[in-house]
Amino acid sequence: MYLQWVFGKYVPRLRLLTPQTVLKCLLIITVLYKLQNKPESEEPQVVRRKTLPSVLIIGARKCGTRALIDMLNLHPQVCNQYT
């Protein structure tokens, strides 16, 4: 071991790091990094995808568009966009 001048002080410095020491340091750094970035809750995240509608009803005012939508929503195989 010898001294090295760092930031105005003499600091002891090792001449040689063994491979075991390097691996231990890397392991500790990796574990600390994983713990730091670990989410607090272990609940799975739900991914919601936006999908395009299969039918789009467009109509002018007073042409019965609302009535058509209401009648289609009564059918059991038609899904309302708000449900």
CSV table of C-alpha atoms in Angstrom, one decimal, residues 39-48:
chain,number,residue,atom,x,y,z
A,39,PRO,CA,-41.0,-0.5,-7.0
A,40,GLU,CA,-42.6,-0.4,-3.6
A,41,SER,CA,-45.6,-2.5,-4.5
A,42,GLU,CA,-45.2,-5.9,-6.1
A,43,GLU,CA,-48.6,-5.7,-7.8
A,44,PRO,CA,-48.5,-6.5,-11.5
A,45,GLN,CA,-48.9,-3.4,-13.7
A,46,VAL,CA,-52.0,-3.4,-15.9
A,47,VAL,CA,-51.3,-2.3,-19.4
A,48,ARG,CA,-54.3,-0.7,-21.0
